[in-house]
PDB file of C-alpha atoms in Angstrom:
ATOM      1  CA  MET A   1      69.294  -2.617  97.777  1.00 49.00           C
ATOM      2  CA  ASP A   2      72.373  -4.608  96.678  1.00 43.00           C
ATOM      3  CA  LYS A   3      72.183  -6.493  99.956  1.00 43.00           C
ATOM      4  CA  LEU A   4      68.586  -7.408  99.287  1.00 45.00           C
ATOM      5  CA  MET A   5      69.347  -8.471  95.738  1.00 45.00           C
ATOM      6  CA  GLY A   6      72.080 -10.814  96.921  1.00 44.00           C
ATOM      7  CA  GLY A   7      71.654 -11.674 100.565  1.00 43.00           C
ATOM      8  CA  HIS A   8      72.365 -15.029 102.105  1.00 43.00           C
ATOM      9  CA  LEU A   9      70.061 -16.757  99.611  1.00 43.00           C
ATOM     10  CA  LYS A  10      71.743 -15.793  96.359  1.00 44.00           C
ATOM     11  CA  SER A  11      70.700 -18.186  93.616  1.00 45.00           C
ATOM     12  CA  LYS A  12      71.608 -19.069  90.093  1.00 46.00           C
ATOM     13  CA  ALA A  13      69.116 -21.289  88.361  1.00 47.00           C
ATOM     14  CA  LYS A  14      70.255 -23.647  85.646  1.00 47.00           C
ATOM     15  CA  PRO A  15      67.565 -23.551  82.913  1.00 47.00           C
ATOM     16  CA  ASN A  16      69.439 -26.207  80.966  1.00 44.00           C
ATOM     17  CA  GLY A  17      70.030 -28.571  83.832  1.00 46.00           C
ATOM     18  CA  LYS A  18      70.686 -32.288  83.830  1.00 46.00           C
ATOM     19  CA  LYS A  19      68.705 -33.981  81.096  1.00 44.00           C
ATOM     20  CA  ALA A  20      66.410 -36.849  81.897  1.00 42.00           C
ATOM     21  CA  PRO A  21      67.261 -40.033  79.958  1.00 40.00           C
ATOM     22  CA  THR A  22      63.747 -40.306  78.518  1.00 45.00           C
ATOM     23  CA  GLU A  23      60.828 -37.943  78.092  1.00 53.00           C
ATOM     24  CA  GLU A  24      58.280 -38.749  80.753  1.00 66.00           C
ATOM     25  CA  LYS A  25      54.538 -38.547  80.258  1.00 78.00           C
ATOM     26  CA  LYS A  26      52.985 -35.271  81.340  1.00 89.00           C
ATOM     27  CA  PRO A  27      49.533 -35.897  82.857  1.00 86.00           C
ATOM     28  CA  TYR A  28      48.883 -32.169  83.178  1.00 87.00           C
ATOM     29  CA  LEU A  29      48.680 -31.917  79.373  1.00 90.00           C
ATOM     30  CA  GLU A  30      45.744 -34.302  79.089  1.00 88.00           C
ATOM     31  CA  SER A  31      42.650 -32.488  77.852  1.00 86.00           C
ATOM     32  CA  GLU A  32      40.484 -33.629  80.741  1.00 85.00           C
ATOM     33  CA  TYR A  33      42.785 -31.639  83.029  1.00 87.00           C
ATOM     34  CA  THR A  34      43.710 -28.647  80.844  1.00 84.00           C
ATOM     35  CA  LYS A  35      40.007 -27.822  80.501  1.00 87.00           C
ATOM     36  CA  ALA A  36      39.788 -27.301  84.259  1.00 77.00           C
ATOM     37  CA  ARG A  37      39.776 -23.549  84.940  1.00 72.00           C
ATOM     38  CA  VAL A  38      38.020 -21.257  87.384  1.00 68.00           C
ATOM     39  CA  VAL A  39      37.528 -18.459  84.842  1.00 70.00           C
ATOM     40  CA  ASP A  40      36.501 -18.534  81.200  1.00 66.00           C
ATOM     41  CA  PHE A  41      37.648 -15.123  79.957  1.00 63.00           C
ATOM     42  CA  ASP A  42      40.879 -13.751  78.507  1.00 76.00           C
ATOM     43  CA  LEU A  43      43.274 -13.340  81.433  1.00 82.00           C
ATOM     44  CA  LYS A  44      45.102 -10.569  79.611  1.00 81.00           C
ATOM     45  CA  GLU A  45      42.262  -8.315  80.685  1.00 85.00           C
ATOM     46  CA  LEU A  46      43.512  -8.750  84.249  1.00 87.00           C
ATOM     47  CA  VAL A  47      47.169  -7.927  83.581  1.00 92.00           C
ATOM     48  CA  VAL A  48      47.063  -4.969  81.209  1.00 94.00           C
ATOM     49  CA  LEU A  49      48.269  -1.818  82.951  1.00 95.00           C
ATOM     50  CA  PRO A  50      45.320   0.479  83.798  1.00 93.00           C
ATOM     51  CA  ARG A  51      45.834   4.031  82.545  1.00 92.00           C
ATOM     52  CA  GLU A  52      45.515   5.621  85.957  1.00 91.00           C
ATOM     53  CA  ILE A  53      48.060   3.352  87.703  1.00 89.00           C
ATOM     54  CA  ASP A  54      51.855   3.739  87.763  1.00 88.00           C
ATOM     55  CA  LEU A  55      53.689   0.826  86.127  1.00 92.00           C
ATOM     56  CA  ASN A  56      55.914   0.097  89.122  1.00 89.00           C
ATOM     57  CA  GLU A  57      52.981   0.163  91.515  1.00 87.00           C
ATOM     58  CA  TRP A  58      51.146  -2.268  89.243  1.00 93.00           C
ATOM     59  CA  LEU A  59      54.143  -4.605  89.091  1.00 93.00           C
ATOM     60  CA  ALA A  60      54.634  -4.443  92.868  1.00 89.00           C
ATOM     61  CA  SER A  61      50.993  -5.149  93.635  1.00 89.00           C
ATOM     62  CA  ASN A  62      50.645  -8.035  91.196  1.00 94.00           C
ATOM     63  CA  THR A  63      53.969  -9.628  92.088  1.00 94.00           C
ATOM     64  CA  THR A  64      53.072  -9.588  95.776  1.00 92.00           C
ATOM     65  CA  THR A  65      49.695 -11.158  94.987  1.00 94.00           C
ATOM     66  CA  PHE A  66      51.267 -13.895  92.877  1.00 96.00           C
ATOM     67  CA  PHE A  67      53.729 -14.665  95.654  1.00 95.00           C
ATOM     68  CA  ASN A  68      50.882 -15.140  98.130  1.00 94.00           C
ATOM     69  CA  LEU A  69      48.820 -17.270  95.741  1.00 96.00           C
ATOM     70  CA  ILE A  70      51.704 -19.503  94.650  1.00 97.00           C
ATOM     71  CA  ASN A  71      52.825 -19.920  98.248  1.00 97.00           C
ATOM     72  CA  LEU A  72      49.259 -20.967  99.116  1.00 97.00           C
ATOM     73  CA  GLN A  73      49.086 -23.342  96.147  1.00 97.00           C
ATOM     74  CA  TYR A  74      52.340 -25.007  97.180  1.00 98.00           C
ATOM     75  CA  SER A  75      51.103 -25.347 100.756  1.00 97.00           C
ATOM     76  CA  THR A  76      48.262 -27.570  99.531  1.00 97.00           C
ATOM     77  CA  ILE A  77      50.741 -30.235  98.378  1.00 97.00           C
ATOM     78  CA  SER A  78      53.664 -29.487 100.695  1.00 97.00           C
ATOM     79  CA  GLU A  79      53.078 -32.608 102.788  1.00 97.00           C
ATOM     80  CA  PHE A  80      53.812 -34.663  99.656  1.00 97.00           C
ATOM     81  CA  CYS A  81      56.945 -32.684  98.782  1.00 97.00           C
ATOM     82  CA  THR A  82      59.545 -34.146 101.117  1.00 97.00           C
ATOM     83  CA  GLY A  83      63.257 -34.799 101.143  1.00 95.00           C
ATOM     84  CA  GLU A  84      62.511 -38.406 100.271  1.00 96.00           C
ATOM     85  CA  THR A  85      60.034 -37.862  97.431  1.00 96.00           C
ATOM     86  CA  CYS A  86      61.767 -34.816  95.963  1.00 97.00           C
ATOM     87  CA  GLN A  87      65.487 -35.117  96.544  1.00 96.00           C
ATOM     88  CA  ALA A  88      66.128 -32.301  94.046  1.00 96.00           C
ATOM     89  CA  MET A  89      64.207 -29.291  92.738  1.00 97.00           C
ATOM     90  CA  THR A  90      63.110 -30.653  89.391  1.00 95.00           C
ATOM     91  CA  ALA A  91      60.795 -29.621  86.573  1.00 94.00           C
ATOM     92  CA  CYS A  92      60.681 -31.542  83.297  1.00 89.00           C
ATOM     93  CA  SER A  93      64.316 -32.133  82.283  1.00 85.00           C
ATOM     94  CA  THR A  94      65.666 -29.375  84.499  1.00 93.00           C
ATOM     95  CA  ILE A  95      67.203 -29.441  87.956  1.00 95.00           C
ATOM     96  CA  TYR A  96      67.295 -26.072  89.717  1.00 95.00           C
ATOM     97  CA  HIS A  97      70.295 -25.436  91.959  1.00 93.00           C
ATOM     98  CA  TRP A  98      70.630 -23.005  94.834  1.00 92.00           C
ATOM     99  CA  TYR A  99      73.794 -20.993  95.408  1.00 80.00           C
ATOM    100  CA  ASP A 100      74.926 -19.223  98.553  1.00 74.00           C
ATOM    101  CA  GLU A 101      76.203 -15.651  98.777  1.00 72.00           C
ATOM    102  CA  LYS A 102      79.686 -16.818  97.717  1.00 78.00           C
ATOM    103  CA  GLY A 103      78.398 -18.568  94.648  1.00 81.00           C
ATOM    104  CA  LYS A 104      78.834 -22.021  96.143  1.00 83.00           C
ATOM    105  CA  LYS A 105      76.265 -24.583  95.115  1.00 87.00           C
ATOM    106  CA  THR A 106      74.088 -25.665  98.025  1.00 87.00           C
ATOM    107  CA  LYS A 107      72.859 -29.235  97.908  1.00 85.00           C
ATOM    108  CA  CYS A 108      69.192 -29.158  98.842  1.00 94.00           C
ATOM    109  CA  THR A 109      65.937 -31.007  98.367  1.00 97.00           C
ATOM    110  CA  ALA A 110      62.915 -29.525  96.629  1.00 98.00           C
ATOM    111  CA  PRO A 111      61.190 -28.484  99.886  1.00 97.00           C
ATOM    112  CA  GLN A 112      64.411 -26.833 101.049  1.00 97.00           C
ATOM    113  CA  TYR A 113      64.701 -24.999  97.716  1.00 97.00           C
ATOM    114  CA  VAL A 114      61.118 -23.807  97.938  1.00 97.00           C
ATOM    115  CA  ASP A 115      61.742 -22.653 101.502  1.00 96.00           C
ATOM    116  CA  PHE A 116      64.772 -20.672 100.307  1.00 94.00           C
ATOM    117  CA  VAL A 117      62.657 -19.141  97.542  1.00 95.00           C
ATOM    118  CA  MET A 118      59.746 -18.192  99.768  1.00 95.00           C
ATOM    119  CA  SER A 119      62.008 -16.782 102.488  1.00 93.00           C
ATOM    120  CA  LEU A 120      63.846 -14.562 100.020  1.00 90.00           C
ATOM    121  CA  VAL A 121      60.695 -13.458  98.215  1.00 91.00           C
ATOM    122  CA  GLN A 122      58.983 -12.714 101.533  1.00 90.00           C
ATOM    123  CA  LYS A 123      61.933 -10.516 102.494  1.00 88.00           C
ATOM    124  CA  LEU A 124      61.883  -8.704  99.165  1.00 86.00           C
ATOM    125  CA  THR A 125      58.117  -8.173  99.159  1.00 82.00           C
ATOM    126  CA  ASP A 126      58.104  -6.985 102.772  1.00 78.00           C
ATOM    127  CA  GLU A 127      61.048  -4.607 102.418  1.00 76.00           C
ATOM    128  CA  VAL A 128      60.928  -3.535  98.783  1.00 71.00           C
ATOM    129  CA  LEU A 129      57.667  -4.158  96.929  1.00 69.00           C
ATOM    130  CA  PHE A 130      54.716  -3.916  99.288  1.00 65.00           C
ATOM    131  CA  PRO A 131      55.803  -0.829 101.298  1.00 62.00           C
ATOM    132  CA  LEU A 132      56.524   1.084  98.115  1.00 62.00           C
ATOM    133  CA  ALA A 133      53.201   0.206  96.538  1.00 59.00           C
ATOM    134  CA  VAL A 134      51.252   1.127  99.672  1.00 62.00           C
ATOM    135  CA  LEU A 135      53.138   4.184 100.854  1.00 62.00           C
ATOM    136  CA  GLY A 136      53.803   5.657  97.448  1.00 61.00           C
ATOM    137  CA  LYS A 137      57.553   5.884  97.996  1.00 70.00           C
ATOM    138  CA  GLU A 138      59.980   6.317  95.125  1.00 77.00           C
ATOM    139  CA  PHE A 139      60.955   3.058  93.485  1.00 80.00           C
ATOM    140  CA  PRO A 140      64.702   2.273  93.435  1.00 80.00           C
ATOM    141  CA  SER A 141      66.642   1.804  90.201  1.00 81.00           C
ATOM    142  CA  ALA A 142      66.987  -1.921  90.918  1.00 84.00           C
ATOM    143  CA  PHE A 143      63.230  -2.377  91.305  1.00 88.00           C
ATOM    144  CA  GLU A 144      62.684  -4.102  87.952  1.00 92.00           C
ATOM    145  CA  ALA A 145      65.538  -6.524  88.688  1.00 92.00           C
ATOM    146  CA  VAL A 146      63.886  -7.410  92.007  1.00 91.00           C
ATOM    147  CA  VAL A 147      60.571  -8.141  90.298  1.00 94.00           C
ATOM    148  CA  LYS A 148      62.266 -10.277  87.640  1.00 96.00           C
ATOM    149  CA  LYS A 149      64.168 -12.229  90.286  1.00 93.00           C
ATOM    150  CA  ILE A 150      60.960 -12.943  92.208  1.00 95.00           C
ATOM    151  CA  CYS A 151      59.014 -13.986  89.113  1.00 97.00           C
ATOM    152  CA  ARG A 152      61.782 -16.353  88.002  1.00 96.00           C
ATOM    153  CA  TYR A 153      61.775 -18.107  91.366  1.00 96.00           C
ATOM    154  CA  LEU A 154      57.987 -18.291  91.477  1.00 97.00           C
ATOM    155  CA  PHE A 155      57.999 -19.922  88.044  1.00 98.00           C
ATOM    156  CA  HIS A 156      60.334 -22.605  89.388  1.00 97.00           C
ATOM    157  CA  VAL A 157      57.838 -23.400  92.148  1.00 98.00           C
ATOM    158  CA  LEU A 158      54.887 -23.604  89.759  1.00 98.00           C
ATOM    159  CA  ALA A 159      56.852 -25.803  87.344  1.00 97.00           C
ATOM    160  CA  HIS A 160      57.807 -28.172  90.154  1.00 98.00           C
ATOM    161  CA  ILE A 161      54.195 -28.464  91.335  1.00 98.00           C
ATOM    162  CA  TYR A 162      53.120 -29.519  87.845  1.00 97.00           C
ATOM    163  CA  TRP A 163      56.026 -31.873  87.281  1.00 96.00           C
ATOM    164  CA  ALA A 164      56.187 -33.585  90.661  1.00 96.00           C
ATOM    165  CA  HIS A 165      52.822 -33.032  92.345  1.00 97.00           C
ATOM    166  CA  PHE A 166      50.123 -32.702  89.727  1.00 96.00           C
ATOM    167  CA  LYS A 167      48.514 -35.998  90.744  1.00 95.00           C
ATOM    168  CA  GLU A 168      48.152 -34.699  94.297  1.00 96.00           C
ATOM    169  CA  SER A 169      46.579 -31.493  92.979  1.00 96.00           C
ATOM    170  CA  VAL A 170      44.075 -33.597  91.043  1.00 95.00           C
ATOM    171  CA  ALA A 171      43.361 -35.764  94.091  1.00 96.00           C
ATOM    172  CA  LEU A 172      42.589 -32.574  96.012  1.00 96.00           C
ATOM    173  CA  GLU A 173      40.473 -31.325  93.081  1.00 95.00           C
ATOM    174  CA  LEU A 174      42.635 -28.214  92.797  1.00 95.00           C
ATOM    175  CA  GLN A 175      43.743 -28.566  89.178  1.00 94.00           C
ATOM    176  CA  GLY A 176      41.329 -25.847  88.071  1.00 93.00           C
ATOM    177  CA  HIS A 177      42.826 -23.380  90.547  1.00 94.00           C
ATOM    178  CA  LEU A 178      46.374 -24.412  89.636  1.00 96.00           C
ATOM    179  CA  ASN A 179      45.732 -24.053  85.902  1.00 94.00           C
ATOM    180  CA  THR A 180      44.141 -20.644  86.304  1.00 93.00           C
ATOM    181  CA  LEU A 181      46.943 -19.401  88.554  1.00 96.00           C
ATOM    182  CA  TYR A 182      49.612 -20.663  86.169  1.00 96.00           C
ATOM    183  CA  ALA A 183      47.960 -19.126  83.104  1.00 94.00           C
ATOM    184  CA  HIS A 184      47.406 -15.806  84.890  1.00 95.00           C
ATOM    185  CA  PHE A 185      51.049 -15.736  85.991  1.00 97.00           C
ATOM    186  CA  ILE A 186      52.422 -16.580  82.532  1.00 96.00           C
ATOM    187  CA  VAL A 187      50.239 -13.964  80.830  1.00 95.00           C
ATOM    188  CA  PHE A 188      51.446 -11.404  83.394  1.00 97.00           C
ATOM    189  CA  VAL A 189      55.175 -12.087  83.011  1.00 97.00           C
ATOM    190  CA  ARG A 190      54.842 -12.128  79.235  1.00 96.00           C
ATOM    191  CA  GLU A 191      52.971  -8.829  79.205  1.00 96.00           C
ATOM    192  CA  PHE A 192      55.828  -7.071  81.013  1.00 97.00           C
ATOM    193  CA  ASN A 193      58.772  -9.251  79.880  1.00 97.00           C
ATOM    194  CA  LEU A 194      59.616 -10.282  83.427  1.00 97.00           C
ATOM    195  CA  VAL A 195      60.995 -13.786  82.791  1.00 97.00           C
ATOM    196  CA  ASP A 196      63.345 -14.837  80.011  1.00 97.00           C
ATOM    197  CA  PRO A 197      61.422 -17.030  77.522  1.00 96.00           C
ATOM    198  CA  LYS A 198      64.333 -19.514  77.683  1.00 95.00           C
ATOM    199  CA  GLU A 199      63.561 -19.938  81.386  1.00 96.00           C
ATOM    200  CA  THR A 200      59.893 -20.737  80.832  1.00 96.00           C
ATOM    201  CA  SER A 201      60.415 -22.776  77.647  1.00 95.00           C
ATOM    202  CA  ILE A 202      60.359 -26.058  79.598  1.00 95.00           C
ATOM    203  CA  MET A 203      56.637 -25.469  80.164  1.00 95.00           C
ATOM    204  CA  ASP A 204      55.780 -23.976  76.764  1.00 95.00           C
ATOM    205  CA  ASP A 205      53.543 -26.915  75.881  1.00 94.00           C
ATOM    206  CA  LEU A 206      51.367 -26.234  78.923  1.00 94.00           C
ATOM    207  CA  SER A 207      51.511 -22.467  78.490  1.00 94.00           C
ATOM    208  CA  GLU A 208      50.275 -22.737  74.919  1.00 92.00           C
ATOM    209  CA  VAL A 209      47.231 -24.700  76.038  1.00 91.00           C
ATOM    210  CA  LEU A 210      46.357 -22.800  79.210  1.00 92.00           C
ATOM    211  CA  CYS A 211      46.926 -19.267  77.941  1.00 86.00           C
ATOM    212  CA  THR A 212      44.258 -19.750  75.286  1.00 77.00           C
ATOM    213  CA  PRO A 213      40.820 -18.900  76.718  1.00 65.00           C
ATOM    214  CA  LEU A 214      38.297 -21.727  76.588  1.00 59.00           C
ATOM    215  CA  PRO A 215      34.758 -21.244  75.246  1.00 60.00           C
ATOM    216  CA  ALA A 216      32.419 -20.918  78.212  1.00 53.00           C
ATOM    217  CA  ALA A 217      30.677 -24.145  77.291  1.00 41.00           C
ATOM    218  CA  GLN A 218      33.932 -26.114  77.649  1.00 48.00           C
ATOM    219  CA  ASN A 219      35.038 -24.536  80.883  1.00 47.00           C
ATOM    220  CA  HIS A 220      35.030 -27.018  83.738  1.00 45.00           C
ATOM    221  CA  VAL A 221      35.166 -25.177  87.016  1.00 47.00           C
ATOM    222  CA  THR A 222      36.580 -27.169  89.884  1.00 42.00           C
ATOM    223  CA  GLU A 223      35.466 -26.134  93.340  1.00 41.00           C
ATOM    224  CA  ARG A 224      36.040 -27.625  96.751  1.00 37.00           C
TER     225      ARG A 224
END
């Protein structure tokens, strides 16, 4: 388990990274976009632990699902996320850095960072989360740490999509799906305290808007 937790893709994110000189405009906060959802009910109903299900099994199942959905969401804009357009893994005023197994900072572009994230999470979900949830095996003592690690990395990917590629998501008419996925993910990690609030604070303005259910009459569903 220690090998899986570290591995050749060990990372240390820097929540308080290099500050941008000025606060840039955030298009994703404009009301015409925040109203775009694909559901109009309280997402907490989807994350609350059902009585008949074990907590660890619930965390494993949901974390694996979020990994697949976020990976899919990133794939829709991946052609726009290149070494030229995204020379660093940024989100708001934060730059996320990747560290190797020796703790040495690895200089990488955003697509390289995302590739590191997805490769590690795929390994962890394949070898730790999914088999346990399906086969009913005993969960290891480090299980919660694995889930928290995965959720932290997945948040980085979502934050980068909003910060660097929201206009592409709008052009593809996928903002409703992105908003719903983000809100669902934030409600989930908050319900089970899986990501440090300091880590997600850079997106608190968006979280506050999206995690509040819209009246059905105001819900603008975006479909392709």
